[in-house]
Amino acid sequence: MSEDPIAEAHWDQMLTYFPQHQVVLVNEDDRALGRGYSLPTAWSGIPAELPDRGWDAALETGVANYLAGHPNNVVSAIEITLRPELRGQGLSRVILSAMKTAARAAGYQQLIAPVRPTLKARYPLTPMPEYITWTEADGSAPFDPWLRVHWRAGASIARVAPQSMTIPGSVAQWEHWTGMRFPASGRYAVPEALEPIEIDRAADRGLYVEPNVWMVHPL
């Protein structure tokens, strides 16, 4: 979901203004294996007041506060990426730990994360509030592996961010992005999307609103 306009507007600013919160995992040959992106943002500390706009709000608020000279009081994880062939080897936990270390070193007491559950795209019709209640067979941990990584790293689920990322586009753009055709208006499940997209052919508009899950890590 790289077409998010908030990411397009503020990603480079995040890298420029907050370099101390960006981490890179390298091997013995200094080859980059993965990266972790985060930035300071603002939060009241009350779980119910974590923003509905999740990922978009964390990035937008963090950059806006920096430019306005307003204080930020918490660090938000934004993204962890790994080389595709290295997934499933536990390296994301290493990057997450490094992000927490960077936040702690900068004097912050919490790291929040608008988590994008990795298996949710397999269940696009299941509401996110229901999905996050699913557990492993023994009931001991979250069903979703990415929620589980954060949970095992000490985070707790705070709330769903129902509009964490919003991606508008024309019908033609959505057909290009997904490799699908949308002959009629309606809701469509598309690859990698956590929820169906809405297509309105009369308005020549497609809209994807992605929910994420706010999790809070004490530092």
Short mmCIF file of C-alpha atoms in Angstrom, two decimals:
data_model
loop_
_atom_site.label_atom_id
_atom_site.label_comp_id
_atom_site.label_asym_id
_atom_site.label_seq_id
_atom_site.Cartn_x
_atom_site.Cartn_y
_atom_site.Cartn_z
CA MET A 1 0.00 0.00 0.00
CA SER A 2 2.71 2.41 -1.06
CA GLU A 3 0.29 4.87 -2.69
CA ASP A 4 -0.72 6.52 0.61
CA PRO A 5 -0.60 10.32 0.07
CA ILE A 6 0.54 10.94 3.67
CA ALA A 7 3.58 8.74 3.08
CA GLU A 8 4.31 10.53 -0.18
CA ALA A 9 4.13 13.91 1.59
CA HIS A 10 6.10 13.15 4.75
CA TRP A 11 8.33 10.08 4.36
CA ASP A 12 11.44 11.96 3.27
CA GLN A 13 10.83 14.55 5.98
CA MET A 14 10.81 11.80 8.60
CA LEU A 15 14.17 10.53 7.37
CA THR A 16 15.63 14.04 7.32
CA TYR A 17 14.33 15.33 10.66
CA PHE A 18 14.64 12.15 12.75
CA PRO A 19 17.72 10.22 11.58
CA GLN A 20 18.44 8.96 15.10
CA HIS A 21 15.18 6.96 15.00
CA GLN A 22 15.97 5.06 11.79
CA VAL A 23 17.82 1.75 12.19
CA VAL A 24 19.48 -0.59 9.72
CA LEU A 25 20.28 -4.25 10.33
CA VAL A 26 23.46 -5.31 8.52
CA ASN A 27 25.45 -8.53 8.25
CA GLU A 28 29.18 -8.98 8.73
CA ASP A 29 29.76 -7.64 5.21
CA ASP A 30 27.79 -4.46 5.98
CA ARG A 31 25.02 -5.57 3.65
CA ALA A 32 21.63 -4.18 4.68
CA LEU A 33 19.25 -6.96 5.72
CA GLY A 34 16.40 -4.86 7.01
CA ARG A 35 15.37 -1.43 8.22
CA GLY A 36 13.22 0.04 10.96
CA TYR A 37 11.56 3.44 10.67
CA SER A 38 10.09 5.47 13.51
CA LEU A 39 9.62 9.04 14.65
CA PRO A 40 8.61 11.05 17.72
CA THR A 41 4.95 12.05 17.76
CA ALA A 42 2.37 13.15 20.33
CA TRP A 43 -0.07 11.15 22.46
CA SER A 44 -1.97 11.92 25.66
CA GLY A 45 -1.10 8.55 27.17
CA ILE A 46 -4.77 7.50 27.25
CA PRO A 47 -5.34 4.39 25.08
CA ALA A 48 -8.78 5.56 23.93
CA GLU A 49 -7.17 8.74 22.60
CA LEU A 50 -4.75 7.00 20.26
CA PRO A 51 -5.82 8.42 16.89
CA ASP A 52 -8.29 6.66 14.64
CA ARG A 53 -6.02 7.63 11.73
CA GLY A 54 -3.21 5.54 13.20
CA TRP A 55 -0.27 5.33 10.79
CA ASP A 56 -1.22 8.47 8.88
CA ALA A 57 -1.73 10.47 12.08
CA ALA A 58 1.54 9.35 13.67
CA LEU A 59 3.58 10.38 10.64
CA GLU A 60 1.67 13.58 9.93
CA THR A 61 1.62 14.77 13.56
CA GLY A 62 5.27 13.97 14.21
CA VAL A 63 6.46 15.98 11.22
CA ALA A 64 3.99 18.85 11.81
CA ASN A 65 5.03 19.20 15.46
CA TYR A 66 8.70 19.23 14.52
CA LEU A 67 8.16 21.97 11.94
CA ALA A 68 6.04 24.03 14.34
CA GLY A 69 8.45 23.60 17.24
CA HIS A 70 5.87 21.75 19.33
CA PRO A 71 7.02 18.95 21.63
CA ASN A 72 6.54 15.28 20.85
CA ASN A 73 6.32 12.96 23.83
CA VAL A 74 6.31 9.42 22.43
CA VAL A 75 7.93 7.49 19.59
CA SER A 76 5.80 5.71 17.01
CA ALA A 77 7.06 2.81 14.96
CA ILE A 78 6.23 3.37 11.30
CA GLU A 79 7.60 0.41 9.35
CA ILE A 80 9.91 -2.57 9.54
CA THR A 81 11.18 -4.04 6.29
CA LEU A 82 13.29 -7.12 5.60
CA ARG A 83 14.81 -8.62 2.50
CA PRO A 84 12.12 -11.08 1.31
CA GLU A 85 14.36 -14.14 1.57
CA LEU A 86 15.08 -13.37 5.24
CA ARG A 87 11.51 -13.27 6.48
CA GLY A 88 10.51 -15.78 9.14
CA GLN A 89 13.95 -15.91 10.75
CA GLY A 90 13.22 -13.68 13.73
CA LEU A 91 15.10 -10.68 12.36
CA SER A 92 12.08 -8.40 12.68
CA ARG A 93 12.33 -8.86 16.44
CA VAL A 94 15.95 -7.68 16.30
CA ILE A 95 14.95 -4.55 14.39
CA LEU A 96 12.04 -3.86 16.74
CA SER A 97 14.40 -4.15 19.71
CA ALA A 98 16.80 -1.68 18.07
CA MET A 99 13.96 0.77 17.49
CA LYS A 100 13.03 0.56 21.17
CA THR A 101 16.66 1.08 22.15
CA ALA A 102 16.86 4.20 19.98
CA ALA A 103 13.68 5.59 21.52
CA ARG A 104 14.93 4.88 25.04
CA ALA A 105 18.28 6.50 24.28
CA ALA A 106 16.44 9.63 23.13
CA GLY A 107 14.67 9.85 26.50
CA TYR A 108 11.26 8.46 25.62
CA GLN A 109 9.34 6.12 27.92
CA GLN A 110 7.01 4.46 25.42
CA LEU A 111 6.99 3.28 21.85
CA ILE A 112 3.62 2.99 20.17
CA ALA A 113 2.98 1.12 16.94
CA PRO A 114 0.08 1.13 14.47
CA VAL A 115 0.59 -2.53 13.65
CA ARG A 116 -0.49 -3.97 10.29
CA PRO A 117 -1.41 -7.61 11.01
CA THR A 118 0.32 -9.76 8.42
CA LEU A 119 -2.38 -12.43 8.00
CA LYS A 120 -5.38 -10.10 8.03
CA ALA A 121 -5.34 -9.92 4.21
CA ARG A 122 -6.40 -13.58 4.20
CA TYR A 123 -9.53 -12.60 6.13
CA PRO A 124 -10.65 -9.33 4.48
CA LEU A 125 -14.30 -9.77 5.49
CA THR A 126 -13.54 -10.23 9.20
CA PRO A 127 -13.82 -6.95 11.13
CA MET A 128 -10.54 -5.94 12.72
CA PRO A 129 -12.03 -5.72 16.26
CA GLU A 130 -12.98 -9.39 15.92
CA TYR A 131 -9.70 -10.41 14.26
CA ILE A 132 -7.56 -9.11 17.14
CA THR A 133 -9.44 -11.32 19.61
CA TRP A 134 -8.29 -14.48 17.80
CA THR A 135 -5.58 -16.43 19.57
CA GLU A 136 -3.35 -19.41 18.97
CA ALA A 137 -4.90 -22.82 19.66
CA ASP A 138 -3.90 -22.80 23.32
CA GLY A 139 -5.22 -19.27 23.82
CA SER A 140 -1.86 -18.00 25.02
CA ALA A 141 -0.94 -15.45 22.36
CA PRO A 142 -2.42 -13.48 19.46
CA PHE A 143 -3.28 -15.48 16.35
CA ASP A 144 -1.59 -13.04 13.99
CA PRO A 145 2.20 -13.49 13.81
CA TRP A 146 3.02 -9.77 13.62
CA LEU A 147 0.77 -8.94 16.56
CA ARG A 148 2.47 -11.84 18.31
CA VAL A 149 5.97 -10.41 17.68
CA HIS A 150 4.99 -7.15 19.36
CA TRP A 151 3.16 -8.97 22.17
CA ARG A 152 6.18 -11.15 22.93
CA ALA A 153 8.34 -8.01 22.92
CA GLY A 154 6.24 -6.65 25.78
CA ALA A 155 3.54 -4.67 23.98
CA SER A 156 -0.15 -4.68 24.76
CA ILE A 157 -3.03 -4.11 22.36
CA ALA A 158 -4.58 -0.71 23.05
CA ARG A 159 -7.25 -0.28 20.38
CA VAL A 160 -8.03 -0.54 16.68
CA ALA A 161 -7.11 2.41 14.45
CA PRO A 162 -10.02 2.12 11.99
CA GLN A 163 -8.72 4.62 9.43
CA SER A 164 -4.99 4.09 9.83
CA MET A 165 -4.22 4.57 6.15
CA THR A 166 -6.46 6.04 3.45
CA ILE A 167 -5.64 5.61 -0.22
CA PRO A 168 -7.89 7.27 -2.81
CA GLY A 169 -7.52 6.82 -6.55
CA SER A 170 -9.37 6.68 -9.83
CA VAL A 171 -10.83 3.39 -11.04
CA ALA A 172 -8.04 3.16 -13.61
CA GLN A 173 -5.41 3.70 -10.93
CA TRP A 174 -6.86 0.97 -8.76
CA GLU A 175 -7.02 -1.40 -11.72
CA HIS A 176 -3.36 -0.64 -12.40
CA TRP A 177 -2.29 -1.03 -8.75
CA THR A 178 -4.11 -4.32 -8.26
CA GLY A 179 -3.93 -5.91 -11.70
CA MET A 180 -7.70 -6.43 -11.50
CA ARG A 181 -10.72 -5.08 -13.36
CA PHE A 182 -13.69 -3.51 -11.60
CA PRO A 183 -16.61 -3.68 -14.06
CA ALA A 184 -19.22 -2.44 -11.56
CA SER A 185 -19.41 -0.30 -8.46
CA GLY A 186 -19.13 -2.15 -5.18
CA ARG A 187 -16.72 -3.64 -2.67
CA TYR A 188 -13.81 -5.78 -3.86
CA ALA A 189 -11.26 -7.90 -2.03
CA VAL A 190 -7.87 -7.19 -3.59
CA PRO A 191 -4.44 -8.74 -3.03
CA GLU A 192 -2.64 -7.66 0.16
CA ALA A 193 -5.49 -5.40 1.33
CA LEU A 194 -6.75 -5.95 4.87
CA GLU A 195 -10.27 -4.80 3.98
CA PRO A 196 -12.20 -4.62 0.69
CA ILE A 197 -11.81 -1.49 -1.39
CA GLU A 198 -14.82 0.60 -2.45
CA ILE A 199 -15.28 1.27 -6.16
CA ASP A 200 -17.66 3.97 -7.43
CA ARG A 201 -17.59 3.91 -11.20
CA ALA A 202 -20.00 6.85 -11.59
CA ALA A 203 -17.63 9.05 -9.58
CA ASP A 204 -14.54 7.38 -11.10
CA ARG A 205 -13.26 6.75 -7.61
CA GLY A 206 -11.74 3.90 -5.67
CA LEU A 207 -11.07 4.14 -1.95
CA TYR A 208 -9.16 1.93 0.44
CA VAL A 209 -9.34 2.60 4.17
CA GLU A 210 -7.05 0.31 6.14
CA PRO A 211 -7.46 -0.46 9.83
CA ASN A 212 -4.39 -1.15 11.95
CA VAL A 213 -3.93 -2.10 15.59
CA TRP A 214 -2.41 0.26 18.13
CA MET A 215 0.05 -1.51 20.42
CA VAL A 216 2.01 0.12 23.24
CA HIS A 217 5.52 -0.86 24.31
CA PRO A 218 6.79 0.38 27.68
CA LEU A 219 10.45 1.34 27.58
#
